[in-house]
PDB file of C-alpha atoms in Angstrom:
ATOM      1  CA  UNK A1084     190.029  57.630 232.432  1.00 96.00           C
ATOM      2  CA  UNK A1085     188.765  53.742 232.392  1.00 98.00           C
ATOM      3  CA  UNK A1086     184.436  52.736 231.744  1.00 98.00           C
ATOM      4  CA  UNK A1087     183.667  49.822 233.860  1.00 98.00           C
ATOM      5  CA  UNK A1088     180.918  47.937 231.495  1.00 98.00           C
ATOM      6  CA  UNK A1089     179.059  45.115 231.073  1.00 98.00           C
ATOM      7  CA  UNK A1090     177.940  44.896 227.650  1.00 97.00           C
ATOM      8  CA  UNK A1091     174.446  43.171 227.889  1.00 96.00           C
ATOM      9  CA  UNK A1092     173.439  45.743 230.677  1.00 96.00           C
ATOM     10  CA  UNK A1093     171.200  48.210 230.085  1.00 97.00           C
ATOM     11  CA  UNK A1094     172.346  50.644 232.263  1.00 97.00           C
ATOM     12  CA  UNK A1095     175.945  51.020 230.970  1.00 98.00           C
ATOM     13  CA  UNK A1096     174.556  50.514 227.614  1.00 98.00           C
ATOM     14  CA  UNK A1097     173.114  53.653 228.429  1.00 97.00           C
ATOM     15  CA  UNK A1098     176.525  55.481 228.425  1.00 98.00           C
ATOM     16  CA  UNK A1099     177.737  53.927 225.341  1.00 98.00           C
ATOM     17  CA  UNK A1100     175.274  55.469 223.344  1.00 98.00           C
ATOM     18  CA  UNK A1101     175.988  58.795 225.199  1.00 98.00           C
ATOM     19  CA  UNK A1102     179.608  58.647 224.269  1.00 98.00           C
ATOM     20  CA  UNK A1103     179.116  57.549 220.874  1.00 98.00           C
ATOM     21  CA  UNK A1104     177.116  60.647 220.489  1.00 98.00           C
ATOM     22  CA  UNK A1105     179.457  62.740 221.705  1.00 98.00           C
ATOM     23  CA  UNK A1106     181.974  61.371 219.413  1.00 98.00           C
ATOM     24  CA  UNK A1107     183.986  60.037 222.585  1.00 98.00           C
ATOM     25  CA  UNK A1108     186.226  57.319 222.991  1.00 97.00           C
ATOM     26  CA  UNK A1109     187.559  56.012 225.951  1.00 96.00           C
ATOM     27  CA  UNK A1110     189.463  52.665 227.474  1.00 97.00           C
ATOM     28  CA  UNK A1111     186.922  50.321 228.545  1.00 98.00           C
ATOM     29  CA  UNK A1112     186.873  47.388 230.732  1.00 98.00           C
ATOM     30  CA  UNK A1113     184.341  44.228 230.999  1.00 98.00           C
ATOM     31  CA  UNK A1114     182.838  43.176 234.657  1.00 98.00           C
ATOM     32  CA  UNK A1115     181.265  40.245 234.175  1.00 97.00           C
ATOM     33  CA  UNK A1116     178.324  40.185 235.941  1.00 95.00           C
ATOM     34  CA  UNK A1117     177.123  36.372 234.884  1.00 92.00           C
ATOM     35  CA  UNK A1118     180.091  35.372 236.536  1.00 94.00           C
ATOM     36  CA  UNK A1119     179.660  37.912 239.819  1.00 93.00           C
ATOM     37  CA  UNK A1120     182.599  39.799 239.292  1.00 97.00           C
ATOM     38  CA  UNK A1121     181.296  42.650 240.526  1.00 96.00           C
ATOM     39  CA  UNK A1122     181.331  41.111 244.059  1.00 95.00           C
ATOM     40  CA  UNK A1123     185.064  40.553 243.936  1.00 96.00           C
ATOM     41  CA  UNK A1124     187.240  42.496 246.047  1.00 96.00           C
ATOM     42  CA  UNK A1125     189.257  43.917 243.335  1.00 97.00           C
ATOM     43  CA  UNK A1126     186.021  45.481 241.668  1.00 97.00           C
ATOM     44  CA  UNK A1127     184.496  46.508 245.191  1.00 97.00           C
ATOM     45  CA  UNK A1128     188.137  48.541 245.592  1.00 97.00           C
ATOM     46  CA  UNK A1129     187.243  50.242 242.612  1.00 97.00           C
ATOM     47  CA  UNK A1130     182.987  50.505 243.119  1.00 97.00           C
ATOM     48  CA  UNK A1131     181.984  49.326 246.648  1.00 96.00           C
ATOM     49  CA  UNK A1132     178.390  49.409 245.297  1.00 95.00           C
ATOM     50  CA  UNK A1133     179.300  46.696 243.133  1.00 96.00           C
ATOM     51  CA  UNK A1134     177.189  48.029 239.924  1.00 97.00           C
ATOM     52  CA  UNK A1135     178.266  49.109 236.685  1.00 98.00           C
ATOM     53  CA  UNK A1136     178.921  51.263 234.790  1.00 98.00           C
ATOM     54  CA  UNK A1137     181.701  52.908 236.539  1.00 98.00           C
ATOM     55  CA  UNK A1138     184.079  55.702 235.104  1.00 98.00           C
ATOM     56  CA  UNK A1139     187.848  55.848 236.456  1.00 98.00           C
ATOM     57  CA  UNK A1140     189.192  59.283 236.130  1.00 97.00           C
ATOM     58  CA  UNK A1141     192.684  60.063 235.881  1.00 95.00           C
ATOM     59  CA  UNK A1142     192.839  61.430 239.441  1.00 95.00           C
ATOM     60  CA  UNK A1143     191.461  58.326 241.263  1.00 94.00           C
ATOM     61  CA  UNK A1144     188.177  59.622 241.493  1.00 97.00           C
ATOM     62  CA  UNK A1145     185.466  56.997 240.608  1.00 98.00           C
ATOM     63  CA  UNK A1146     181.770  57.754 239.207  1.00 98.00           C
ATOM     64  CA  UNK A1147     179.284  55.064 240.342  1.00 97.00           C
ATOM     65  CA  UNK A1148     176.167  56.168 238.312  1.00 96.00           C
ATOM     66  CA  UNK A1149     175.328  56.427 234.562  1.00 97.00           C
ATOM     67  CA  UNK A1150     173.602  59.705 234.543  1.00 95.00           C
ATOM     68  CA  UNK A1151     176.125  61.060 236.957  1.00 97.00           C
ATOM     69  CA  UNK A1152     179.010  59.343 234.488  1.00 98.00           C
ATOM     70  CA  UNK A1153     176.952  61.219 231.103  1.00 98.00           C
ATOM     71  CA  UNK A1154     176.981  64.397 233.156  1.00 98.00           C
ATOM     72  CA  UNK A1155     180.503  64.817 233.843  1.00 98.00           C
ATOM     73  CA  UNK A1156     181.104  63.929 229.942  1.00 98.00           C
ATOM     74  CA  UNK A1157     178.168  66.631 229.103  1.00 98.00           C
ATOM     75  CA  UNK A1158     180.168  69.235 231.323  1.00 97.00           C
ATOM     76  CA  UNK A1159     183.141  68.192 229.165  1.00 96.00           C
ATOM     77  CA  UNK A1160     181.982  68.396 225.476  1.00 96.00           C
ATOM     78  CA  UNK A1161     178.906  70.545 225.511  1.00 96.00           C
ATOM     79  CA  UNK A1162     178.159  69.856 221.572  1.00 97.00           C
ATOM     80  CA  UNK A1163     176.121  68.182 220.563  1.00 97.00           C
ATOM     81  CA  UNK A1164     174.316  69.480 223.668  1.00 98.00           C
ATOM     82  CA  UNK A1165     172.184  65.953 225.397  1.00 98.00           C
ATOM     83  CA  UNK A1166     170.939  67.637 228.088  1.00 98.00           C
ATOM     84  CA  UNK A1167     168.973  70.644 227.048  1.00 98.00           C
ATOM     85  CA  UNK A1168     169.465  73.551 225.334  1.00 97.00           C
ATOM     86  CA  UNK A1169     167.744  76.173 227.347  1.00 97.00           C
ATOM     87  CA  UNK A1170     166.391  75.965 231.260  1.00 98.00           C
ATOM     88  CA  UNK A1171     162.836  74.425 230.157  1.00 97.00           C
ATOM     89  CA  UNK A1172     164.452  72.025 227.760  1.00 98.00           C
ATOM     90  CA  UNK A1173     167.078  70.715 230.606  1.00 98.00           C
ATOM     91  CA  UNK A1174     164.382  70.489 232.830  1.00 98.00           C
ATOM     92  CA  UNK A1175     162.102  68.298 230.488  1.00 98.00           C
ATOM     93  CA  UNK A1176     165.297  66.364 229.865  1.00 98.00           C
ATOM     94  CA  UNK A1177     165.753  65.767 233.756  1.00 98.00           C
ATOM     95  CA  UNK A1178     161.757  65.112 234.109  1.00 98.00           C
ATOM     96  CA  UNK A1179     161.946  62.350 231.533  1.00 98.00           C
ATOM     97  CA  UNK A1180     165.398  60.349 232.526  1.00 98.00           C
ATOM     98  CA  UNK A1181     163.903  60.167 236.210  1.00 98.00           C
ATOM     99  CA  UNK A1182     160.397  59.016 234.480  1.00 98.00           C
ATOM    100  CA  UNK A1183     162.356  56.204 232.492  1.00 98.00           C
ATOM    101  CA  UNK A1184     164.411  55.499 235.257  1.00 98.00           C
ATOM    102  CA  UNK A1185     161.218  55.047 238.663  1.00 98.00           C
ATOM    103  CA  UNK A1186     158.550  53.936 235.982  1.00 98.00           C
ATOM    104  CA  UNK A1187     160.372  52.097 233.667  1.00 98.00           C
ATOM    105  CA  UNK A1188     163.645  51.091 234.662  1.00 97.00           C
ATOM    106  CA  UNK A1189     162.708  50.003 237.758  1.00 97.00           C
ATOM    107  CA  UNK A1190     159.705  48.637 237.026  1.00 98.00           C
ATOM    108  CA  UNK A1191     161.385  46.147 234.846  1.00 98.00           C
ATOM    109  CA  UNK A1192     164.224  45.070 237.419  1.00 97.00           C
ATOM    110  CA  UNK A1193     161.509  44.442 239.612  1.00 97.00           C
ATOM    111  CA  UNK A1194     159.964  42.052 237.239  1.00 96.00           C
ATOM    112  CA  UNK A1195     163.175  40.103 236.373  1.00 96.00           C
ATOM    113  CA  UNK A1196     164.825  40.142 239.732  1.00 95.00           C
ATOM    114  CA  UNK A1197     162.252  38.931 241.608  1.00 96.00           C
ATOM    115  CA  UNK A1198     161.725  36.175 238.701  1.00 93.00           C
ATOM    116  CA  UNK A1199     165.368  34.833 237.423  1.00 90.00           C
ATOM    117  CA  UNK A1200     166.835  32.085 239.163  1.00 87.00           C
ATOM    118  CA  UNK A1201     170.071  33.902 238.461  1.00 88.00           C
ATOM    119  CA  UNK A1202     169.013  36.626 240.823  1.00 90.00           C
ATOM    120  CA  UNK A1203     167.783  34.318 243.883  1.00 87.00           C
ATOM    121  CA  UNK A1204     169.781  36.078 246.434  1.00 86.00           C
ATOM    122  CA  UNK A1205     170.329  39.433 244.827  1.00 88.00           C
ATOM    123  CA  UNK A1206     166.953  40.712 243.871  1.00 90.00           C
ATOM    124  CA  UNK A1207     168.176  43.988 244.404  1.00 92.00           C
ATOM    125  CA  UNK A1208     171.717  45.339 243.085  1.00 92.00           C
ATOM    126  CA  UNK A1209     174.548  46.037 245.098  1.00 92.00           C
ATOM    127  CA  UNK A1210     176.950  43.986 247.964  1.00 92.00           C
ATOM    128  CA  UNK A1211     173.738  42.995 250.374  1.00 93.00           C
ATOM    129  CA  UNK A1212     172.003  39.925 249.232  1.00 91.00           C
ATOM    130  CA  UNK A1213     168.259  40.422 249.182  1.00 94.00           C
ATOM    131  CA  UNK A1214     165.433  37.644 248.745  1.00 93.00           C
ATOM    132  CA  UNK A1215     163.342  37.361 246.105  1.00 94.00           C
ATOM    133  CA  UNK A1216     159.651  38.463 246.866  1.00 95.00           C
ATOM    134  CA  UNK A1217     157.972  36.498 244.054  1.00 92.00           C
ATOM    135  CA  UNK A1218     154.753  38.785 243.666  1.00 92.00           C
ATOM    136  CA  UNK A1219     156.463  41.565 242.932  1.00 95.00           C
ATOM    137  CA  UNK A1220     157.337  40.135 239.453  1.00 96.00           C
ATOM    138  CA  UNK A1221     154.044  40.358 238.021  1.00 95.00           C
ATOM    139  CA  UNK A1222     153.302  44.079 239.726  1.00 96.00           C
ATOM    140  CA  UNK A1223     156.589  45.043 237.832  1.00 98.00           C
ATOM    141  CA  UNK A1224     155.763  43.604 234.233  1.00 98.00           C
ATOM    142  CA  UNK A1225     152.645  45.450 234.773  1.00 98.00           C
ATOM    143  CA  UNK A1226     153.761  48.595 235.395  1.00 98.00           C
ATOM    144  CA  UNK A1227     156.100  48.499 232.571  1.00 98.00           C
ATOM    145  CA  UNK A1228     153.521  47.887 230.276  1.00 98.00           C
ATOM    146  CA  UNK A1229     151.890  50.973 231.843  1.00 98.00           C
ATOM    147  CA  UNK A1230     154.966  52.964 231.309  1.00 98.00           C
ATOM    148  CA  UNK A1231     154.650  51.839 227.240  1.00 98.00           C
ATOM    149  CA  UNK A1232     151.534  53.999 227.715  1.00 98.00           C
ATOM    150  CA  UNK A1233     152.882  56.774 229.252  1.00 98.00           C
ATOM    151  CA  UNK A1234     155.454  56.684 226.572  1.00 98.00           C
ATOM    152  CA  UNK A1235     153.460  56.661 223.321  1.00 98.00           C
ATOM    153  CA  UNK A1236     151.091  59.729 224.714  1.00 98.00           C
ATOM    154  CA  UNK A1237     153.610  61.764 225.472  1.00 98.00           C
ATOM    155  CA  UNK A1238     155.385  60.569 222.047  1.00 98.00           C
ATOM    156  CA  UNK A1239     151.758  61.765 220.264  1.00 98.00           C
ATOM    157  CA  UNK A1240     152.951  65.557 221.568  1.00 97.00           C
ATOM    158  CA  UNK A1241     156.266  66.010 220.562  1.00 97.00           C
ATOM    159  CA  UNK A1242     159.035  64.000 217.971  1.00 98.00           C
ATOM    160  CA  UNK A1243     161.335  63.399 220.891  1.00 98.00           C
ATOM    161  CA  UNK A1244     160.809  62.965 225.014  1.00 98.00           C
ATOM    162  CA  UNK A1245     161.795  66.230 226.002  1.00 98.00           C
ATOM    163  CA  UNK A1246     160.650  68.283 222.952  1.00 97.00           C
ATOM    164  CA  UNK A1247     161.924  68.793 219.954  1.00 97.00           C
ATOM    165  CA  UNK A1248     165.329  68.114 220.221  1.00 98.00           C
ATOM    166  CA  UNK A1249     167.119  64.146 220.672  1.00 98.00           C
ATOM    167  CA  UNK A1250     168.318  63.902 224.060  1.00 98.00           C
ATOM    168  CA  UNK A1251     169.994  61.748 227.107  1.00 98.00           C
ATOM    169  CA  UNK A1252     166.263  61.428 227.800  1.00 98.00           C
ATOM    170  CA  UNK A1253     165.550  59.508 224.356  1.00 98.00           C
ATOM    171  CA  UNK A1254     168.745  57.244 224.849  1.00 98.00           C
ATOM    172  CA  UNK A1255     167.183  56.078 228.284  1.00 98.00           C
ATOM    173  CA  UNK A1256     163.968  55.994 227.189  1.00 98.00           C
ATOM    174  CA  UNK A1257     164.959  54.168 224.014  1.00 98.00           C
ATOM    175  CA  UNK A1258     166.740  51.310 226.032  1.00 98.00           C
ATOM    176  CA  UNK A1259     163.847  51.068 228.661  1.00 98.00           C
ATOM    177  CA  UNK A1260     161.986  49.784 225.646  1.00 98.00           C
ATOM    178  CA  UNK A1261     164.645  46.847 224.911  1.00 98.00           C
ATOM    179  CA  UNK A1262     164.722  46.063 228.294  1.00 98.00           C
ATOM    180  CA  UNK A1263     161.323  45.419 229.013  1.00 98.00           C
ATOM    181  CA  UNK A1264     161.805  42.928 226.375  1.00 98.00           C
ATOM    182  CA  UNK A1265     163.729  41.031 228.500  1.00 97.00           C
ATOM    183  CA  UNK A1266     160.657  40.204 230.545  1.00 97.00           C
ATOM    184  CA  UNK A1267     158.214  39.685 227.339  1.00 97.00           C
ATOM    185  CA  UNK A1268     156.737  43.671 227.467  1.00 98.00           C
ATOM    186  CA  UNK A1269     156.618  44.691 224.459  1.00 98.00           C
ATOM    187  CA  UNK A1270     154.926  47.532 222.414  1.00 98.00           C
ATOM    188  CA  UNK A1271     151.439  47.006 220.988  1.00 97.00           C
ATOM    189  CA  UNK A1272     150.492  47.578 217.256  1.00 97.00           C
ATOM    190  CA  UNK A1273     148.158  50.395 218.744  1.00 98.00           C
ATOM    191  CA  UNK A1274     151.384  52.243 220.539  1.00 98.00           C
ATOM    192  CA  UNK A1275     151.905  54.058 217.177  1.00 98.00           C
ATOM    193  CA  UNK A1276     153.891  57.146 218.277  1.00 98.00           C
ATOM    194  CA  UNK A1277     155.975  55.069 220.652  1.00 98.00           C
ATOM    195  CA  UNK A1278     156.938  52.090 217.978  1.00 98.00           C
ATOM    196  CA  UNK A1279     158.064  55.602 215.123  1.00 98.00           C
ATOM    197  CA  UNK A1280     160.083  56.896 217.611  1.00 98.00           C
ATOM    198  CA  UNK A1281     161.333  53.817 218.556  1.00 98.00           C
ATOM    199  CA  UNK A1282     162.324  53.189 215.022  1.00 98.00           C
ATOM    200  CA  UNK A1283     164.293  56.468 214.683  1.00 98.00           C
ATOM    201  CA  UNK A1284     166.394  56.178 217.734  1.00 98.00           C
ATOM    202  CA  UNK A1285     167.158  52.419 216.529  1.00 98.00           C
ATOM    203  CA  UNK A1286     168.277  53.921 213.166  1.00 98.00           C
ATOM    204  CA  UNK A1287     171.002  56.411 214.873  1.00 98.00           C
ATOM    205  CA  UNK A1288     174.630  55.007 214.681  1.00 98.00           C
ATOM    206  CA  UNK A1289     174.744  55.308 218.598  1.00 98.00           C
ATOM    207  CA  UNK A1290     172.313  52.679 218.922  1.00 98.00           C
ATOM    208  CA  UNK A1291     174.514  49.822 218.575  1.00 96.00           C
ATOM    209  CA  UNK A1292     177.334  50.945 220.717  1.00 94.00           C
TER     210      UNK A1292
END
């Protein structure tokens, strides 16, 4: 198996943290997004979506979504369970992954890709060029800041996003918080539950993956 990665990007980092938590090591190859290597013909043959991460399996199949990749490894190695231990927790993990993506990651991407010059002709990921809409940038920052409040409220109710146990939902939320810093959206001092949780996740060895 080969994991196609770009170390600075948040989505591949979700997979790296997950693999670190599982104690799984696989071959990794870097795709330089800054040089637009993902749009080159060689990588398009691997992943026509032109995104990372991508996991090429030994039988030639390719998984091109971070959560699909983590689900694959969860099925291969169930211990430690990172996608829930019982039906309700599994549902909560799925719910908070979705919220972190839709309300968090997408908001930051909206802010970043509609303002940064490097994304002038690629406001959305993938092979098709999409023009920036500058008015979306500030909306994205506002949405990201609002989601920090959502996380703080949730973490006032439980130790981790899906309940009492650390899961891939926490990996996703943690990386969102760091990704939000790219557009200068940072946790406030009064978001004490969020900050305490953030420090707990940051102290895990996988956070340096």
